[in-house]
C-alpha cells in the first residue's frame, strides 16, 4: 500500500471504523485516540497490508487496541451503563426503537456487541468476524445467537414502550 | 435442528432472520408460526434484532491522511533553504574577504618600486603604512638626532607614531589568539659631509598583550648614511639597513618561533643650492627576509590538543546530551542541555561577524532504542580572518564528527547512565610558515587530526543531576607524519546542577536553571531562565565566563525554530547570532526523561 492508497483507505474507511468503535465504547476521546493509533499502525505497516485487506486489518487492529485499552484502564468508563430500570424511568414516554436498541447494546458483553455491530453494520460473515475477533466460526454464531436472543427478549418484554 | 419445536423455535427464528435457511426451511418456519400464533410476538421481536446503521461521521479524516514529504516538510524545507542562503552568503562573504586578504598580503611586499616623491620621504614608508594587514604592523620607530626635516619625513605612517600610539592602535580585534606582535626598533642618524657608518644599536623589548604569555623581541639596526656636497647642490645618500629579529614563546605549548628579516633601502636626495625644496631622486629597496620557526613535533601536537580540548563536543550526562556551545538556542529550551529521550534531528548555523568572521554549522541526530541512546553530531567551524595582524593564526577550518551512546539504568530514585563518546576532528591549521622575499606571508595549511575519547556517567537524583566524564585526546599533528603525534593527558569534567519547571498559569511554563561546570579545575557557573507560552519560547542565560545569551523560539507541530544572540559582556564587541532548526520524529518520549 502506498501513500495514495493509504489516504484513500483513510477516506473510505475511517467513518466506518469510527462508528464501530464509538458504538462499542461511548467514550469519544478514547475513540479518537484509538483512531489515531490504529491508522498510525496502518501507516507504519502499510507495506505489508494489501489494500483489499485493509478494512479487515483496520477493524481487527482497532478492536484489539480497544480491548487492550480497556484492560489497561479498568477504571475508565467505556460505555455509559445505565440499568434497565433507570433507562425506562428516565424515558417515561414511548421510546424510539433506535434508542432502545442502543440501550440494549449497552447491556451486551463487549464481544457480543462487537459481533452484532460487525454483522449488522459491516455485513461481515461469521468467518470474517471470527478472524477479526479471533474466534471460530461456530463461536461467532453462538455468541451472535445469544446476543440477538437477548435483544429479542428485551424487545418482547418492553414492546409496549417502543414506538 | 431437524424439526421445529417450541423448545428450539428461537434457533430457527435466529437462522430465519440471519438468512441461514433454505427456501423450504423458511416455509416450514412460517408454517410453524401460523400454526402456533403464541409465537407471533417472538417472530416480530426476532425481526427487530438487526441493528440498523445510523450514519456517523468522523471529523478527523484530514489528521489521519499523510502528506507527501514535500507537503509535510514545507516549512522545514523553506527554513533549510533560508539557512542555506544565509550560510551561502556567509561563505561568499568569507571567500570575498579571503581574496581581499590575499590582496592585502601582496601589498606587504616592500620590494615594490618606490615611487619618486618630491617634498619628503613619505614614499619610502608608504608601503609600510599599508602593512596594517601584515604581520609586522607592530613595528616601533625611534629617531634620534635627525634634522627637523627628517623628523617629519615619515608622517602618515602608523609605524612612526611612537610606541604608545602603536599600542593603542592594536585592538583586541586585531589580536588573534594565540597571538604575537613584533618589536621593531629603528634608529637613524644623519650626518653631513662625510660618509660613514654612524650608529649601530640594539634594543629589546617585551610586550604582554592578552594571550601572549611570553614574548621576546629584539631589534638590530645598522644605519649607514652617506652625504656629499658639491658646489651647486647638496646631495644626501642614505642607506638604511634594518634588521629585525623576534622570538615568540607560546606559554601554552612552549612553542618557540623565530622571525627575522632585514631590509636595506637606499635613498638619494638632492637639494639644489639656493632652493628650499629638496627633491628625491631615487629609491632602491632590497629586502632580505628570513623566517624560521623552531617547533618540535610534540609541541605542535600539544597545540592541537589544546584547541581540541576547548571544543569537547559531545558529552552525555544526566541522560542528556550537551553538544557544542553553538547549540545554545535549542539546548536551552530542552532543559539543561538537551534530551535525547525524543528522537530528533537538528541543524543550525552560528555566525560571529567581525574581524574574525566565525561560521559554525552543525547537524545532529539523536535516537533511542529501548534504553540505549545514540547521538551523532557533525560540526564545521571556520574562522575567516578579515584583518590578519598576527603571525600566529588559529585553525581556520575544522570539522568534527562525534558519536555517542549511553545506557539508561533506572534504580528507582536514582537514574544512572554510563556513556561513551568518540569524537574525531579534522583541522586545517593555517599557521604562517614563512615570509617570502617580498615579505608576503605564506600560510601553509597543515592538516591535523584529533581523536577525543571520553567516558563517564551521569546521575540523576530527585532534585539535581550530576555528571562526570573523563577525556583523553590523541592528536596527530601532521597527517603525513604519524610520528608527529601526541597523547594528551586525561582531563576531567564535572557538572552539577538543577532545573525546575513550573506552570505559573495554565499556559505559561517557566524554568529556572542553574549548573556548575568544572573542566580541569576551571569553574563555570551558568544561570538560565526559559519560558514557554503555548508554542512560543523565550529565554536568557548568563555564564560566569561573561557570556550572555537571549533566545527566542517557536514550535510548529514537530518543528522547532530558534534564534539566539550571544555576547561577551566584558566589551560586547563580539556578538554571535545563531539560527537552529529541530525536528522531533516522535511525539512520544522513548526514554524516561520527559520534557
XYZ file of C-alpha atoms in Angstrom:
758
model
C 0.000 0.000 0.000
C 1.491 3.305 -0.991
C 0.728 6.744 0.377
C -2.073 7.439 -2.073
C -3.740 4.106 -1.368
C -3.374 4.713 2.331
C -5.060 8.095 2.021
C -7.859 6.526 0.003
C -8.339 3.899 2.719
C -8.494 6.638 5.336
C -11.127 8.462 3.335
C -13.318 5.452 2.719
C -12.982 3.520 5.971
C -12.326 5.983 8.759
C -16.050 6.799 9.186
C -16.965 3.130 9.408
C -14.251 2.292 11.895
C -15.151 5.337 13.927
C -18.821 4.292 14.038
C -17.864 0.768 15.032
C -15.567 1.891 17.841
C -17.962 4.546 19.047
C -20.822 2.046 19.248
C -18.550 -0.217 21.234
C -17.410 2.386 23.710
C -19.186 5.655 24.008
C -16.061 7.499 25.106
C -15.388 9.886 22.219
C -11.956 10.998 23.407
C -10.853 7.413 23.707
C -12.237 6.555 20.271
C -10.340 9.492 18.779
C -7.123 8.202 20.320
C -7.873 4.700 19.065
C -8.439 6.060 15.572
C -5.080 7.853 15.631
C -3.284 4.812 16.930
C -4.965 2.405 14.534
C -4.223 4.439 11.443
C -0.717 5.183 12.669
C -0.179 1.436 12.857
C -1.589 1.047 9.394
C 0.804 3.711 8.124
C 3.741 2.013 9.761
C 2.711 -1.371 8.361
C 1.413 -0.091 5.036
C 3.944 -2.073 3.056
C 2.713 -5.379 4.417
C -1.009 -4.603 4.274
C -2.792 -5.057 0.970
C -5.435 -2.515 0.054
C -8.073 -5.233 -0.314
C -7.455 -6.448 3.208
C -7.124 -3.026 4.779
C -10.720 -2.984 6.001
C -10.455 -6.192 7.962
C -6.994 -5.203 9.173
C -8.329 -1.909 10.492
C -11.261 -3.449 12.339
C -9.084 -6.158 13.818
C -6.417 -3.702 14.962
C -8.885 -1.120 16.185
C -10.820 -3.696 18.166
C -7.694 -5.176 19.732
C -6.379 -1.758 20.663
C -9.721 -1.018 22.253
C -9.632 -4.217 24.296
C -6.068 -3.519 25.368
C -7.033 -0.051 26.467
C -9.942 -1.408 28.411
C -7.751 -3.951 30.126
C -5.107 -1.355 30.870
C -7.507 1.065 32.362
C -10.295 -0.812 34.012
C -11.395 2.303 35.769
C -12.272 4.024 32.530
C -15.972 4.123 31.945
C -16.005 2.942 28.398
C -19.665 2.959 27.999
C -22.488 4.662 29.746
C -24.025 1.847 31.683
C -27.464 2.645 32.844
C -29.519 -0.015 34.448
C -32.634 -1.165 32.707
C -34.898 0.326 35.361
C -33.123 3.634 35.278
C -33.343 3.757 31.477
C -37.091 3.272 31.381
C -37.622 5.603 34.334
C -35.679 8.277 32.561
C -37.768 7.853 29.427
C -41.369 7.546 30.563
C -42.796 8.238 27.106
C -42.594 5.991 24.102
C -39.007 5.196 23.183
C -37.612 5.322 19.669
C -36.558 1.876 18.576
C -33.080 3.219 17.734
C -32.589 4.468 21.268
C -33.956 1.261 22.607
C -31.548 -0.830 20.537
C -28.705 1.422 21.626
C -29.648 0.819 25.209
C -29.910 -2.921 24.732
C -26.498 -2.942 23.070
C -25.051 -1.406 26.182
C -26.294 -4.370 28.162
C -24.435 -6.847 25.998
C -20.926 -8.037 26.627
C -18.157 -6.346 24.618
C -17.753 -9.409 22.466
C -21.488 -9.801 21.757
C -21.743 -6.119 20.930
C -18.757 -6.240 18.588
C -20.211 -9.288 16.801
C -23.595 -7.645 16.268
C -22.023 -4.430 15.021
C -19.702 -6.226 12.649
C -22.561 -8.329 11.379
C -25.208 -5.643 11.027
C -23.104 -2.559 10.308
C -20.348 -4.059 8.249
C -22.110 -7.103 6.833
C -19.270 -9.444 7.671
C -19.937 -13.176 7.564
C -19.202 -15.386 10.551
C -15.753 -16.351 9.316
C -14.664 -12.758 8.790
C -15.992 -11.789 12.195
C -14.114 -14.754 13.644
C -10.912 -13.528 12.000
C -11.335 -10.060 13.429
C -12.244 -11.178 16.912
C -10.028 -14.252 16.965
C -12.988 -16.633 17.311
C -14.057 -19.741 15.466
C -16.982 -19.558 13.069
C -19.211 -21.631 15.363
C -18.282 -19.497 18.365
C -19.296 -16.399 16.435
C -22.614 -17.974 15.571
C -23.294 -18.989 19.170
C -22.368 -15.557 20.561
C -24.443 -13.847 17.898
C -27.410 -16.045 18.676
C -27.130 -15.246 22.384
C -26.835 -11.539 21.672
C -29.828 -11.449 19.375
C -31.878 -13.574 21.764
C -31.136 -11.063 24.485
C -32.270 -8.277 22.195
C -35.365 -10.216 21.247
C -36.305 -10.824 24.865
C -35.901 -7.182 25.729
C -37.922 -6.143 22.682
C -40.654 -8.605 23.548
C -40.690 -7.560 27.171
C -40.832 -3.834 26.532
C -42.689 -3.782 23.242
C -45.410 -1.562 24.730
C -42.783 1.114 25.397
C -41.192 1.068 21.987
C -42.666 3.338 19.370
C -32.015 -28.766 14.376
C -34.143 -31.070 12.373
C -37.704 -30.433 13.434
C -39.142 -27.160 14.627
C -40.345 -27.409 18.194
C -41.413 -24.963 20.843
C -38.050 -25.515 22.526
C -35.887 -24.756 19.532
C -38.037 -22.145 17.803
C -35.611 -19.375 18.816
C -32.766 -21.051 16.958
C -34.963 -21.485 13.910
C -36.047 -17.854 14.052
C -32.428 -16.733 14.501
C -31.432 -18.614 11.380
C -34.553 -17.428 9.592
C -33.604 -13.772 10.034
C -29.906 -14.451 9.583
C -30.700 -15.900 6.151
C -29.190 -19.261 7.024
C -32.244 -21.310 5.952
C -33.143 -22.766 2.638
C -36.342 -21.711 0.944
C -38.043 -24.900 2.082
C -36.926 -24.388 5.701
C -38.147 -20.806 5.623
C -41.582 -22.036 4.598
C -41.510 -24.527 7.442
C -40.808 -21.753 9.962
C -43.591 -19.579 8.565
C -45.981 -22.521 8.738
C -44.988 -23.235 12.351
C -45.719 -19.602 13.377
C -49.052 -19.801 11.580
C -49.910 -22.971 13.468
C -48.671 -21.559 16.764
C -49.838 -17.929 16.993
C -48.447 -17.659 20.550
C -45.009 -17.332 18.908
C -46.088 -14.422 16.729
C -44.615 -11.968 19.246
C -41.350 -13.884 19.221
C -41.305 -13.775 15.449
C -41.867 -9.992 15.482
C -39.264 -9.446 18.167
C -36.677 -11.503 16.293
C -37.360 -9.475 13.187
C -36.243 -6.341 15.038
C -32.988 -7.704 16.422
C -30.992 -6.480 13.454
C -29.314 -3.228 14.390
C -29.897 -0.529 11.848
C -26.945 1.544 10.891
C -27.082 5.162 11.832
C -24.770 7.426 9.855
C -21.756 8.574 11.911
C -19.145 10.956 10.561
C -15.607 11.115 11.710
C -14.197 14.634 11.746
C -10.532 13.753 11.956
C -10.070 12.322 8.472
C -7.601 15.028 7.486
C -5.466 14.419 10.521
C -5.116 10.766 9.554
C -4.109 11.378 5.986
C -0.439 11.579 5.181
C 1.040 14.371 3.156
C 3.919 13.808 0.806
C 7.431 14.595 2.000
C 7.387 17.994 0.350
C 3.936 18.856 1.724
C 4.846 17.514 5.118
C 8.112 19.381 5.401
C 7.186 22.507 3.553
C 8.137 24.745 6.446
C 11.266 22.734 7.183
C 12.405 22.897 3.589
C 11.738 26.596 3.419
C 13.748 27.176 6.551
C 16.526 24.884 5.352
C 16.597 26.875 2.142
C 16.776 30.064 4.134
C 19.580 28.669 6.214
C 21.377 27.563 3.092
C 21.082 31.058 1.733
C 22.413 32.544 4.954
C 25.276 30.029 5.026
C 25.936 30.630 1.357
C 26.059 34.348 1.956
C 28.440 33.762 4.833
C 30.689 31.590 2.710
C 30.512 34.111 -0.086
C 31.426 36.841 2.341
C 34.293 34.751 3.566
C 35.564 33.989 0.108
C 35.342 37.636 -0.848
C 37.308 38.615 2.198
C 39.769 35.841 1.609
C 40.580 37.383 -1.722
C 40.956 40.718 -0.047
C 43.346 39.231 2.466
C 45.420 37.780 -0.312
C 45.427 41.132 -1.965
C 46.438 42.855 1.227
C 49.154 40.335 1.799
C 50.568 41.149 -1.538
C 50.771 44.763 -0.502
C 53.076 43.713 2.260
C 55.807 43.437 -0.212
C 58.382 46.050 0.437
C 60.102 45.224 -2.736
C 57.766 47.271 -4.778
C 59.282 50.004 -6.723
C 59.256 53.050 -4.599
C 57.983 55.986 -6.411
C 59.868 59.128 -6.538
C 58.361 61.837 -4.479
C 59.009 65.469 -4.138
C 58.865 67.051 -0.786
C 59.839 64.385 1.732
C 60.463 60.715 2.166
C 56.902 59.751 2.642
C 57.075 57.326 -0.182
C 59.600 55.166 1.476
C 57.217 54.163 4.134
C 54.056 54.432 2.252
C 54.027 50.791 1.581
C 54.817 50.028 5.131
C 51.908 52.111 6.187
C 49.783 49.775 4.203
C 51.080 46.879 6.114
C 48.427 47.141 8.721
C 47.368 43.820 7.418
C 50.856 42.452 7.528
C 52.486 40.595 10.351
C 54.924 43.403 11.015
C 52.410 46.031 11.825
C 53.699 46.223 15.339
C 56.850 47.942 14.428
C 58.191 50.663 16.578
C 60.119 53.557 15.368
C 62.603 55.781 17.072
C 64.505 58.518 15.514
C 67.479 60.129 17.058
C 69.396 63.190 16.199
C 67.787 63.768 12.951
C 67.265 67.163 11.477
C 63.844 68.698 11.647
C 63.084 67.781 8.122
C 63.826 64.174 8.848
C 61.698 64.124 11.927
C 58.683 64.778 9.875
C 59.743 62.703 6.998
C 57.629 59.722 7.774
C 54.413 61.269 8.814
C 51.336 59.454 7.783
C 52.712 56.112 8.587
C 51.497 54.254 11.563
C 54.912 52.911 12.308
C 56.451 56.238 13.074
C 53.911 57.392 15.508
C 55.676 56.128 18.507
C 55.235 53.209 20.716
C 52.368 54.401 22.776
C 50.242 55.109 19.810
C 51.246 51.876 18.319
C 49.957 50.029 21.317
C 46.752 51.911 21.165
C 46.340 51.032 17.586
C 46.370 47.373 18.333
C 42.930 46.491 19.399
C 41.772 43.222 20.730
C 40.062 42.547 17.476
C 43.348 42.595 15.715
C 44.961 40.178 18.064
C 44.232 36.660 17.220
C 44.733 34.239 19.952
C 47.328 32.947 20.478
C 48.980 35.983 19.115
C 52.227 37.671 18.854
C 53.474 41.049 17.982
C 56.852 42.105 16.907
C 59.049 44.816 18.137
C 60.771 46.872 15.584
C 63.365 49.399 16.634
C 64.541 51.784 14.087
C 67.292 54.232 14.834
C 68.785 56.582 12.368
C 71.290 59.372 12.479
C 72.131 61.791 9.837
C 75.482 63.424 9.331
C 76.740 65.818 6.805
C 79.838 65.834 4.644
C 81.266 62.512 5.491
C 80.062 59.162 4.700
C 80.400 56.703 7.431
C 78.657 54.228 9.482
C 77.011 56.247 12.103
C 75.365 54.023 14.566
C 74.603 50.547 15.458
C 72.094 49.996 18.118
C 70.408 47.110 19.741
C 67.364 47.055 21.787
C 64.988 44.581 23.197
C 61.527 44.846 24.405
C 58.757 42.641 25.639
C 55.122 43.084 25.118
C 52.471 41.494 27.146
C 49.336 41.530 25.098
C 46.411 39.415 26.035
C 47.130 35.861 25.217
C 50.788 36.334 24.553
C 52.244 34.871 27.658
C 55.797 35.086 26.640
C 57.356 37.245 24.055
C 60.882 38.324 23.457
C 61.587 40.822 20.805
C 64.822 42.369 19.774
C 65.843 44.621 17.036
C 69.154 45.327 15.410
C 69.760 48.289 13.327
C 72.605 49.320 11.176
C 72.218 52.693 9.666
C 74.520 54.000 7.063
C 74.129 57.453 5.684
C 76.187 58.989 3.048
C 76.075 62.652 2.259
C 78.117 64.559 -0.209
C 78.145 68.161 -1.232
C 79.151 69.709 -4.424
C 79.196 73.309 -5.374
C 75.735 73.615 -6.672
C 73.789 71.154 -4.831
C 73.674 69.141 -1.719
C 73.143 65.509 -2.217
C 72.429 63.082 0.507
C 72.642 59.432 0.175
C 71.074 57.287 2.789
C 71.403 53.658 3.157
C 69.203 52.039 5.714
C 69.804 48.660 6.940
C 67.103 47.321 9.153
C 67.482 44.091 10.866
C 64.763 42.659 12.848
C 64.527 39.602 14.910
C 61.876 38.393 17.227
C 61.323 35.292 19.195
C 57.991 34.222 20.404
C 57.451 31.636 23.029
C 53.950 30.452 23.431
C 53.450 29.805 27.095
C 50.602 27.449 26.371
C 52.517 24.894 24.441
C 56.084 26.012 24.827
C 56.343 26.508 21.157
C 59.190 28.706 20.062
C 59.124 30.678 16.874
C 61.836 32.893 15.490
C 61.311 35.524 12.944
C 63.829 37.793 11.358
C 64.179 39.964 8.359
C 66.442 42.620 7.109
C 65.608 45.471 4.914
C 68.055 47.588 3.017
C 66.900 50.711 1.349
C 68.893 53.264 -0.466
C 67.799 56.789 -0.720
C 69.406 59.593 -2.579
C 68.313 63.155 -2.128
C 69.382 66.187 -3.934
C 68.780 69.759 -2.979
C 69.855 72.438 -5.407
C 71.729 75.321 -3.974
C 69.505 78.256 -3.301
C 66.458 76.166 -3.456
C 64.438 75.402 -0.374
C 62.927 72.382 -1.940
C 64.716 69.172 -1.922
C 63.961 66.501 -4.403
C 64.306 62.839 -4.010
C 65.838 61.268 -6.980
C 65.888 57.671 -6.391
C 64.860 54.975 -4.009
C 66.014 51.482 -4.002
C 64.835 48.900 -1.653
C 66.263 45.499 -1.020
C 64.732 43.076 1.326
C 66.161 40.021 2.739
C 63.690 38.122 4.772
C 64.102 35.051 6.780
C 61.523 33.416 8.900
C 62.245 30.364 10.897
C 60.017 28.527 13.198
C 61.600 26.190 15.620
C 58.958 23.933 16.844
C 59.143 20.332 17.659
C 56.508 17.917 16.645
C 55.299 17.269 20.124
C 54.673 20.873 20.879
C 52.645 21.337 17.736
C 50.618 18.283 18.588
C 50.157 19.723 22.040
C 48.855 22.820 20.486
C 46.288 20.795 18.623
C 45.289 19.072 21.810
C 44.731 22.421 23.361
C 42.303 23.642 20.771
C 40.505 20.353 20.539
C 40.062 20.321 24.261
C 38.395 23.657 24.061
C 35.854 22.005 21.925
C 34.773 18.952 23.845
C 31.932 18.411 21.574
C 29.525 15.870 22.793
C 29.064 14.901 26.359
C 26.317 12.840 27.768
C 25.342 13.085 31.322
C 22.128 13.049 33.182
C 20.663 11.203 30.219
C 21.104 14.366 28.299
C 23.352 15.444 25.553
C 25.277 18.618 25.573
C 26.771 19.454 22.308
C 28.880 22.364 21.256
C 28.107 25.690 22.727
C 26.770 26.627 19.370
C 23.640 24.648 20.051
C 22.657 27.067 22.717
C 19.263 28.002 21.407
C 17.824 24.581 21.068
C 19.551 23.184 24.103
C 18.239 25.805 26.420
C 14.697 25.002 25.558
C 15.291 21.339 26.102
C 16.257 21.688 29.684
C 19.809 21.842 30.792
C 21.457 20.655 27.697
C 19.038 18.800 25.586
C 17.396 15.498 25.977
C 17.734 12.529 23.764
C 14.601 10.970 25.093
C 12.905 12.007 21.897
C 14.438 11.073 18.579
C 15.228 14.241 16.725
C 17.182 15.870 14.002
C 18.602 19.323 14.159
C 20.736 21.655 12.167
C 21.816 25.205 12.534
C 24.358 27.848 11.953
C 26.051 30.367 14.160
C 27.679 33.426 12.740
C 30.024 35.733 14.584
C 30.727 38.714 12.403
C 33.735 40.905 12.900
C 37.387 40.860 12.099
C 37.300 37.174 12.738
C 34.241 36.071 10.895
C 33.366 32.778 12.521
C 30.942 30.352 10.980
C 29.798 27.422 12.988
C 27.490 24.955 11.303
C 26.133 21.857 12.938
C 23.943 18.930 12.151
C 22.911 16.243 14.556
C 20.569 13.329 15.011
C 19.562 11.596 18.209
C 17.629 8.436 18.546
C 16.944 5.806 21.119
C 16.461 2.079 21.026
C 14.919 0.960 24.265
C 17.346 2.025 26.966
C 20.204 2.782 24.629
C 20.584 6.316 23.391
C 22.648 7.267 20.385
C 23.715 10.614 19.036
C 25.670 11.753 16.027
C 26.921 15.275 15.649
C 28.760 16.873 12.784
C 30.184 20.341 13.107
C 32.063 22.609 10.823
C 33.945 25.524 12.252
C 35.677 28.127 10.190
C 37.381 31.289 11.214
C 37.888 33.770 8.474
C 40.319 36.498 9.276
C 39.464 39.722 7.578
C 42.397 41.574 9.068
C 45.330 39.367 9.629
C 47.577 41.192 12.020
C 49.176 38.256 13.612
C 51.826 35.851 12.652
C 50.049 33.160 14.525
C 46.679 32.232 13.329
C 44.228 29.850 14.869
C 42.966 26.982 12.762
C 40.871 28.323 10.021
C 38.772 25.317 9.338
C 37.929 22.243 11.291
C 35.342 19.512 11.036
C 34.260 17.236 13.798
C 32.269 14.066 13.805
C 31.116 12.846 17.167
C 29.336 9.667 18.029
C 27.956 8.962 21.438
C 25.871 6.386 23.165
C 24.534 5.913 26.631
C 22.532 3.438 28.600
C 19.803 4.403 30.984
C 19.658 2.440 34.156
C 16.674 3.144 36.364
C 17.329 2.457 40.026
C 14.162 3.938 41.426
C 15.069 7.299 42.883
C 18.383 7.264 41.062
C 18.944 7.064 37.395
C 22.423 6.243 36.269
C 23.602 6.474 32.701
C 27.067 5.424 31.712
C 28.133 6.800 28.383
C 30.931 6.647 25.901
C 31.768 9.205 23.287
C 34.253 9.370 20.485
C 34.990 12.450 18.553
C 37.159 12.742 15.521
C 38.250 16.155 14.381
C 39.957 17.185 11.199
C 41.529 20.586 11.172
C 43.229 22.660 8.632
C 45.538 24.766 10.684
C 46.809 27.674 8.743
C 49.999 28.550 10.511
C 52.213 31.099 8.858
C 55.205 29.303 7.614
C 57.488 31.917 6.327
C 57.709 35.306 4.783
C 58.993 35.211 1.290
C 61.420 37.603 -0.247
C 58.677 40.080 -0.894
C 57.603 39.860 2.736
C 54.434 38.150 1.760
C 53.052 35.995 4.499
C 52.775 32.480 3.280
C 50.379 30.289 5.107
C 50.942 26.647 4.690
C 47.831 24.731 5.571
C 48.560 21.783 7.748
C 46.090 19.009 8.199
C 45.737 17.684 11.665
C 43.613 15.070 13.258
C 42.465 14.857 16.816
C 40.633 11.963 18.371
C 38.840 12.537 21.613
C 37.755 9.653 23.759
C 35.575 10.344 26.680
C 33.587 8.276 29.023
C 31.758 8.741 32.262
C 28.392 8.540 33.854
C 25.540 10.733 34.796
C 23.469 10.501 37.893
C 20.018 11.885 38.251
C 18.722 12.472 41.728
C 15.244 13.700 42.560
C 16.240 17.367 42.627
C 19.554 17.575 40.900
C 21.792 15.947 38.401
C 25.451 15.186 38.434
C 27.753 14.194 35.672
C 31.324 13.114 35.496
C 33.398 12.467 32.461
C 36.998 11.753 31.703
C 38.636 12.713 28.449
C 41.713 11.665 26.681
C 42.767 13.201 23.470
C 45.106 11.924 20.849
C 46.383 14.369 18.302
C 48.147 13.779 15.055
C 49.922 16.995 14.267
C 50.595 16.238 10.691
C 48.623 13.630 8.866
C 51.541 12.819 6.646
C 53.769 12.027 9.574
C 52.462 9.600 12.106
C 55.431 10.102 14.367
C 54.233 13.598 14.869
C 51.625 12.636 17.393
C 50.780 13.296 20.973
C 48.591 11.765 23.624
C 47.143 14.451 25.770
C 46.745 13.973 29.496
C 43.471 12.712 30.870
C 41.265 15.606 31.690
C 38.018 15.541 33.574
C 34.772 17.373 33.682
C 32.166 17.529 36.400
C 28.738 19.019 36.011
C 26.239 19.538 38.765
C 23.021 21.438 38.565
C 19.320 21.572 38.861
C 16.430 22.783 36.829
C 12.944 23.493 37.955
C 9.802 23.614 35.882
C 6.605 25.222 36.918
C 3.430 26.276 35.212
C 2.713 29.716 36.599
C -0.551 29.775 34.683
C -2.171 27.008 32.703
C -0.267 28.111 29.595
C 2.973 29.591 30.861
C 5.802 27.300 31.826
C 8.815 28.849 33.497
C 12.047 27.043 34.104
C 14.963 28.498 36.033
C 18.159 26.511 35.716
C 21.492 26.653 37.407
C 24.505 24.468 36.971
C 28.209 24.409 37.554
C 30.613 23.106 35.014
C 34.120 22.237 36.130
C 36.598 21.440 33.413
C 40.058 20.609 34.695
C 39.551 22.811 37.720
C 38.181 25.730 35.775
C 34.781 26.533 37.197
C 31.937 27.990 35.214
C 28.631 28.817 36.766
C 25.672 29.124 34.497
C 22.261 30.599 35.091
C 19.354 30.423 32.735
C 15.687 31.212 32.695
C 13.475 29.902 29.965
C 9.766 30.188 29.496
C 7.168 28.763 27.218
C 3.813 30.138 26.308
C 1.928 27.687 24.137
C 4.241 27.265 21.159
C 6.412 30.281 21.872
C 9.685 30.022 23.704
C 11.978 32.610 25.157
C 14.947 32.599 27.442
C 18.070 34.228 28.725
C 21.250 32.832 30.168
C 24.422 34.077 31.726
C 27.670 32.345 32.385
C 30.420 33.470 34.727
C 32.658 33.400 31.703
C 30.774 36.600 30.870
C 28.772 35.021 28.163
C 25.188 36.228 27.921
C 22.506 34.945 25.600
C 18.991 35.870 24.633
C 16.860 33.311 22.882
C 13.524 33.093 21.175
C 11.903 30.114 19.555
C 8.708 28.708 18.213
C 7.210 25.262 17.943
C 5.243 24.406 14.850
C 3.993 20.876 15.336
C 7.143 18.771 15.496
C 9.338 21.529 14.189
C 11.157 23.904 16.467
C 12.871 27.012 15.202
C 15.159 29.045 17.398
C 17.243 32.159 17.251
C 19.748 33.353 19.802
C 22.081 36.256 20.133
C 25.043 35.964 22.445
C 27.656 38.419 23.534
C 30.620 38.651 25.789
C 29.601 41.053 28.487
C 33.079 42.402 29.063
C 33.030 44.538 25.990
C 30.102 43.479 23.811
C 32.314 43.749 20.775
C 31.844 40.151 19.744
C 28.241 39.268 19.121
C 27.103 35.970 17.684
C 23.866 35.051 16.020
C 22.558 31.555 15.820
C 19.667 30.077 13.927
C 18.681 26.498 14.608
C 16.016 24.103 13.464
C 14.987 20.992 15.299
C 12.640 18.291 14.145
C 11.309 15.741 16.587
C 10.459 12.474 14.910
C 8.208 11.101 17.551
C 5.901 12.891 19.903
C 6.327 10.163 22.397
C 9.311 10.070 24.598
C 11.109 6.785 24.357
C 13.304 7.492 27.341
C 12.115 8.110 30.828
C 13.078 11.722 30.806
C 10.129 13.659 29.611
C 10.339 17.337 28.847
